[in-house]
Tab-separated table of C-alpha atoms and ligand atoms in Angstrom:
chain	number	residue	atom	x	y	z
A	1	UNK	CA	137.129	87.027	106.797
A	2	UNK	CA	139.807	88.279	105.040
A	3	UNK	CA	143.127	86.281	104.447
A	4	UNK	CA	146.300	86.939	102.629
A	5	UNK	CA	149.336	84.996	100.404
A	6	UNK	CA	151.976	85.818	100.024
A	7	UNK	CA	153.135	85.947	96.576
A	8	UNK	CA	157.053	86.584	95.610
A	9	UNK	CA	157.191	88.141	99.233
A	10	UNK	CA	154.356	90.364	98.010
A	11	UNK	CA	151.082	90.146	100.164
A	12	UNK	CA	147.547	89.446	98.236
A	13	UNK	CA	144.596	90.000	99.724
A	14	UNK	CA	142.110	86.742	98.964
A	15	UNK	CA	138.906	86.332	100.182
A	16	UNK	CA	138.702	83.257	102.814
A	17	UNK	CA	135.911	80.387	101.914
A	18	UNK	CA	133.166	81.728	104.913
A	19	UNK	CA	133.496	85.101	103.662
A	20	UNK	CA	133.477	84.220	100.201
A	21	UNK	CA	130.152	82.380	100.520
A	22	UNK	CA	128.956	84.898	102.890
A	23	UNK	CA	129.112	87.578	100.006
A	24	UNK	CA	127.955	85.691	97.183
A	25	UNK	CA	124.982	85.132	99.510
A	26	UNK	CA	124.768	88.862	100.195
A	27	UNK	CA	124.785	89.578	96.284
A	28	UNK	CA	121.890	86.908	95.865
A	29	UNK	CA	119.928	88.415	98.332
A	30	UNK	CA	120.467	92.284	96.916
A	31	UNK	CA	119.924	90.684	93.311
A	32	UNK	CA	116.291	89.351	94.340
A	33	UNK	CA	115.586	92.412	96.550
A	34	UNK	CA	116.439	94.272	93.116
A	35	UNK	CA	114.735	92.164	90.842
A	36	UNK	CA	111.584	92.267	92.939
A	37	UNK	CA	111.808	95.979	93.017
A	38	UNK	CA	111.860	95.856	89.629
A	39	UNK	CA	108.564	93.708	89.325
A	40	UNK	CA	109.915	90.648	87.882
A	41	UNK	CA	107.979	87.533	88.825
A	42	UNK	CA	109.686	84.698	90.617
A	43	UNK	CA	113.002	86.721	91.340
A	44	UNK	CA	114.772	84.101	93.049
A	45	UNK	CA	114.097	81.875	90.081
A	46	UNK	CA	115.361	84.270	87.389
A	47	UNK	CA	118.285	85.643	89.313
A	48	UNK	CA	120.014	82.069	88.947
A	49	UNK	CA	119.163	82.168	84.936
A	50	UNK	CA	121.455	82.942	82.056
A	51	UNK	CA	120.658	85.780	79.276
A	52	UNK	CA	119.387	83.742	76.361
A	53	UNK	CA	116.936	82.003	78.974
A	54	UNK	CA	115.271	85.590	79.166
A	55	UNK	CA	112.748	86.967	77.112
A	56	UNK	CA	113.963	90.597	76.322
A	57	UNK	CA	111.796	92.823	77.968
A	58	UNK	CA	113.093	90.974	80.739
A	59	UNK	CA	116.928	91.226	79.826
A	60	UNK	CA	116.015	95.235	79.732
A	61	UNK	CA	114.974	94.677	83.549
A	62	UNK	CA	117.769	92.685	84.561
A	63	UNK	CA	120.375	95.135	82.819
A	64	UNK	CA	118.597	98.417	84.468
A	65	UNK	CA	118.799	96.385	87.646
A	66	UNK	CA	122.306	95.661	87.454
A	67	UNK	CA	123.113	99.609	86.672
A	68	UNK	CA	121.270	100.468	89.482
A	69	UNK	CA	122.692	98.219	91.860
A	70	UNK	CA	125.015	100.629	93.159
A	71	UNK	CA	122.862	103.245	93.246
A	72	UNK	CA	124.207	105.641	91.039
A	73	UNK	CA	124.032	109.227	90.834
A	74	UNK	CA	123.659	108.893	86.983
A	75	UNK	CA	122.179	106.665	84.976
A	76	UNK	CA	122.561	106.979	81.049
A	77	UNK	CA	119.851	104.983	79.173
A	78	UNK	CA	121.134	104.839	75.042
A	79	UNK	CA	118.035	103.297	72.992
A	80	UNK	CA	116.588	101.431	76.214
A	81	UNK	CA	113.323	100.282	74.708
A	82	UNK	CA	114.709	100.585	70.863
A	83	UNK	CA	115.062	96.471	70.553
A	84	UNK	CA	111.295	95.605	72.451
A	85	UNK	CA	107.795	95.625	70.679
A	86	UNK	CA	105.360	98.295	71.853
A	87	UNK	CA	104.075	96.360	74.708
A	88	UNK	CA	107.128	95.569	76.394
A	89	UNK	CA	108.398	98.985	75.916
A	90	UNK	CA	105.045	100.716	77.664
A	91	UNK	CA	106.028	98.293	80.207
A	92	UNK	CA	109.630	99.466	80.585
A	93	UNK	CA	109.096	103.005	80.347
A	94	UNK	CA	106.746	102.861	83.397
A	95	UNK	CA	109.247	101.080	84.844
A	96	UNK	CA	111.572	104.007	84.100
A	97	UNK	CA	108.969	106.866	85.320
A	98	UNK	CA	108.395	104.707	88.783
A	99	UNK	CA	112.129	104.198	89.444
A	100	UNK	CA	113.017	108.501	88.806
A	101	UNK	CA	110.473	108.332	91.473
A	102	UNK	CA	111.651	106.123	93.748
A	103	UNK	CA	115.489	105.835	93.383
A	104	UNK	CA	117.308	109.327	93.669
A	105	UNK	CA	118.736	108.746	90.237
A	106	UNK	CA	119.195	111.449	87.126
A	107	UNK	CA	117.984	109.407	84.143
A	108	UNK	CA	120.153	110.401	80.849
A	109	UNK	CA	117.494	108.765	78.018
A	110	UNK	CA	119.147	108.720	74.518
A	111	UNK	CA	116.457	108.122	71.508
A	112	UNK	CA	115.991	108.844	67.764
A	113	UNK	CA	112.326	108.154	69.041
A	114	UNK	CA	110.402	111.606	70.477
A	115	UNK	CA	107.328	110.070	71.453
A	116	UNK	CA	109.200	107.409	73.979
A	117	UNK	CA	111.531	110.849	75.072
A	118	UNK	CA	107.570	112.543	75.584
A	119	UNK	CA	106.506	109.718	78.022
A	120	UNK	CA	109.705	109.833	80.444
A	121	UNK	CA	111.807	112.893	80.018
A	122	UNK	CA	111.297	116.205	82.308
A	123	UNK	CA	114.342	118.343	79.912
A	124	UNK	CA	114.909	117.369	76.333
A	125	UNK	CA	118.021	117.984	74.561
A	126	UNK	CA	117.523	117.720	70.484
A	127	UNK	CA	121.253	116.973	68.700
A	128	UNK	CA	121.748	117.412	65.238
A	129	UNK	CA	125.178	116.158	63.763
A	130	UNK	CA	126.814	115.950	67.496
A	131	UNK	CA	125.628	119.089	69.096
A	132	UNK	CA	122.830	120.123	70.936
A	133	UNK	CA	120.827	122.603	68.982
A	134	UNK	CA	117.912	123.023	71.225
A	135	UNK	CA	117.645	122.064	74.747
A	136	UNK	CA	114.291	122.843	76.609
A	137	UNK	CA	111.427	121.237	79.391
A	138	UNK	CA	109.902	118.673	77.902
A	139	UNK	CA	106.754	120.785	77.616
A	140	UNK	CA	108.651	123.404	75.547
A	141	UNK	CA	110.085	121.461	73.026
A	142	UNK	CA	106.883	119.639	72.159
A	143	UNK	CA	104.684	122.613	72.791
A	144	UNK	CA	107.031	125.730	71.652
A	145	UNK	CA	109.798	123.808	69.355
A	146	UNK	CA	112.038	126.667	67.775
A	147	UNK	CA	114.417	124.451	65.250
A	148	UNK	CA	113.375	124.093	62.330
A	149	UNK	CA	115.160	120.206	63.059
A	150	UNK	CA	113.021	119.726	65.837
A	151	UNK	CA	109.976	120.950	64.251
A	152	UNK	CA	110.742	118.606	61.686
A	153	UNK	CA	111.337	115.376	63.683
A	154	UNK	CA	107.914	116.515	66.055
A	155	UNK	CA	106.356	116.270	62.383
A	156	UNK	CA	107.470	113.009	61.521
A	157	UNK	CA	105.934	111.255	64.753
A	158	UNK	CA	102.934	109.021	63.569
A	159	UNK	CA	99.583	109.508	64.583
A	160	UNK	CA	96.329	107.954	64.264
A	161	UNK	CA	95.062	110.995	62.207
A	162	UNK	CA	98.179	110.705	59.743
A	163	UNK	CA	97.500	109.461	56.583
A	164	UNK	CA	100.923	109.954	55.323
A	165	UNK	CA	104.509	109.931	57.105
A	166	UNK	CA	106.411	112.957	57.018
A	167	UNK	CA	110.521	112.407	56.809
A	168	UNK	CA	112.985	115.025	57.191
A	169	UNK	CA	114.209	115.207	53.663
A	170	UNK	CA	117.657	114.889	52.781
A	171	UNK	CA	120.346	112.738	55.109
A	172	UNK	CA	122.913	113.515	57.558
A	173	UNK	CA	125.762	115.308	56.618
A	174	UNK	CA	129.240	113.098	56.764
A	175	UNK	CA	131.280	115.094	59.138
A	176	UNK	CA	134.505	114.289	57.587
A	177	UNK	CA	133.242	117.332	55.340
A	178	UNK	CA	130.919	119.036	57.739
A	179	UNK	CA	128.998	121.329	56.398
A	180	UNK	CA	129.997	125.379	56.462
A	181	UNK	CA	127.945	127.472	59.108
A	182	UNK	CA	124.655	126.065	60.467
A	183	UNK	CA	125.129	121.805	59.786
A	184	UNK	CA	121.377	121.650	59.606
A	185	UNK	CA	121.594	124.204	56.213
A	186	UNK	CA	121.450	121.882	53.899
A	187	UNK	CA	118.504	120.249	54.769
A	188	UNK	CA	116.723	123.682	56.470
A	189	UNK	CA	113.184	125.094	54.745
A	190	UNK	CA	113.887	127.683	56.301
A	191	UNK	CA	117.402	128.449	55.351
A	192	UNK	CA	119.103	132.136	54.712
A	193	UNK	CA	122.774	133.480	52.955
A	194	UNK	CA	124.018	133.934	56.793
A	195	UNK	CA	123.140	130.615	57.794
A	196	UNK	CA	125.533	129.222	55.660
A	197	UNK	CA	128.632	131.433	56.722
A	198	UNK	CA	128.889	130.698	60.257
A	199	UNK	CA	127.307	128.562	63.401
A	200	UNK	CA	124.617	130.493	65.134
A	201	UNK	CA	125.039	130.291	68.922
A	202	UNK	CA	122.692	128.898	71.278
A	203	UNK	CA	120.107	131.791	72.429
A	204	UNK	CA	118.276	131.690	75.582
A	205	UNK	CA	114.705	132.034	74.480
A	206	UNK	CA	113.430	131.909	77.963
A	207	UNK	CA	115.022	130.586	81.438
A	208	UNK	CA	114.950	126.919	80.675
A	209	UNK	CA	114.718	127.032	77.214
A	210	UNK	CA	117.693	127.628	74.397
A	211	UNK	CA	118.065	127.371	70.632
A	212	UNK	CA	120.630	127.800	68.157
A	213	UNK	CA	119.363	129.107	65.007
A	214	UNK	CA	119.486	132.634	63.809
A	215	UNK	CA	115.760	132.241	63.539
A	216	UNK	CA	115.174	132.634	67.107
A	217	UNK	CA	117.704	135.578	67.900
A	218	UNK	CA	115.405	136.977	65.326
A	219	UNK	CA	112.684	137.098	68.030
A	220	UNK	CA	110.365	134.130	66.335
A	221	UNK	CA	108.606	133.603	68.895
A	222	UNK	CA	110.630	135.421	72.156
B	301	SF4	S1	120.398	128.688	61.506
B	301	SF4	FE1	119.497	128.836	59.477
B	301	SF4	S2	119.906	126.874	58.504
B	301	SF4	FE2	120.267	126.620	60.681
B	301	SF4	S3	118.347	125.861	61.441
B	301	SF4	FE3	118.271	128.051	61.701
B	301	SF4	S4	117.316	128.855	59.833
B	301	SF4	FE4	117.909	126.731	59.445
């Protein structure tokens, strides 16, 4: 199937007419198979559409699809349901939970939103001002949170029984001037004089769970 032309005495490889059509037929046929997977109705239908003929719920699905298609060892996910209402992004996270289950894929999930990380994540990495400061099973970090940070964003998730919304006060810090020692000081409750000298290290609070505040090398709850 392959031919080649010759090109200022250089060879290129082109791709004769049968085998052309023979692999744009191929890549239909994986499209649907994906699409199907992926429980979108009438697959061979949408796989012909274009993007603004999509609702986008379903351009979520056909852009997971598409990183999938090679089935990748890594997969990294950056605000994945961020743009949908809260029906179609139920619907897309239990997409996400079926396919760690079915496709032998790590799932990176990046989100300012913890309760959407609580629904799919098994490990949770909290960042504050481009580093992680506590990294822990998802169970830990919701269950045992040891920065003050993540305590505070855990806070500020609404719930039925709130009657007001917490916020973590004070904003990020511009890291053209970072800020000396810890970069969450300036916002921290729980602040102290050495927290403002130097970075505390992450601490390895138990095998699968680390921190880095001076808190926790304290022993708050080791
Ligand atoms: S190191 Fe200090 S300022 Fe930083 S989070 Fe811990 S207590 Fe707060």
């Amino acid at each position: 199937g392959i031919s080649f032309y010759l090109s200022g005495g250089k060879s290129v490889p082109i791709i004769s007419r049968v085998a052309k059509n023979a692999l744009i037929k191929e890549g239909y046929r994986l499209a649907v198979e994906l699409l199907t997977f992926l429980g979108i109705p009438h697959p061979e239908k949408v796989v012909k559409l274009y993007p603004h003929e999509l609702s986008g719920g379903m351009r979520q699905r056909i852009v997971i699809a598409i990183a999938l298609a090679n089935y990748p060892k890594v997969v990294i996910m950056d605000e994945p349901t961020s743009a949908l209402d809260v029906t179609i992004q139920a619907q897309i996270l239990d997409l996400i939970k079926d396919l760690k289950s079915s496709f032998n894929t790590s799932f990176i999930f990046i989100s300012h939103d913890l309760s959407v990380l609580a629904e799919v994540s098994d490990r949770i990495g909290i960042m504050y001002a481009g580093q992680i400061v506590e990294i822990g099973s998802a169970r830990e970090i919701f269950l045992e949170p040891l920065h003050p940070y993540t305590k505070a964003l855990i806070e500020a998730i609404p719930t039925m029984d709130k009657t007001s919304l917490k916020t973590v006060p004070g904003s990020v810090p511009d890291m053209r001037y970072p800020p000396q020692g810890c970069s969450f000081s300036p916002r921290c409750p729980f602040v102290m004089d050495e927290c403002k000298l130097r970075q505390p290290d992450m601490v390895k609070v138990s095998e699968t769970h680390s921190v880095a505040c001076f808190l926790a090398r304290k022993g708050d709850k080791q």
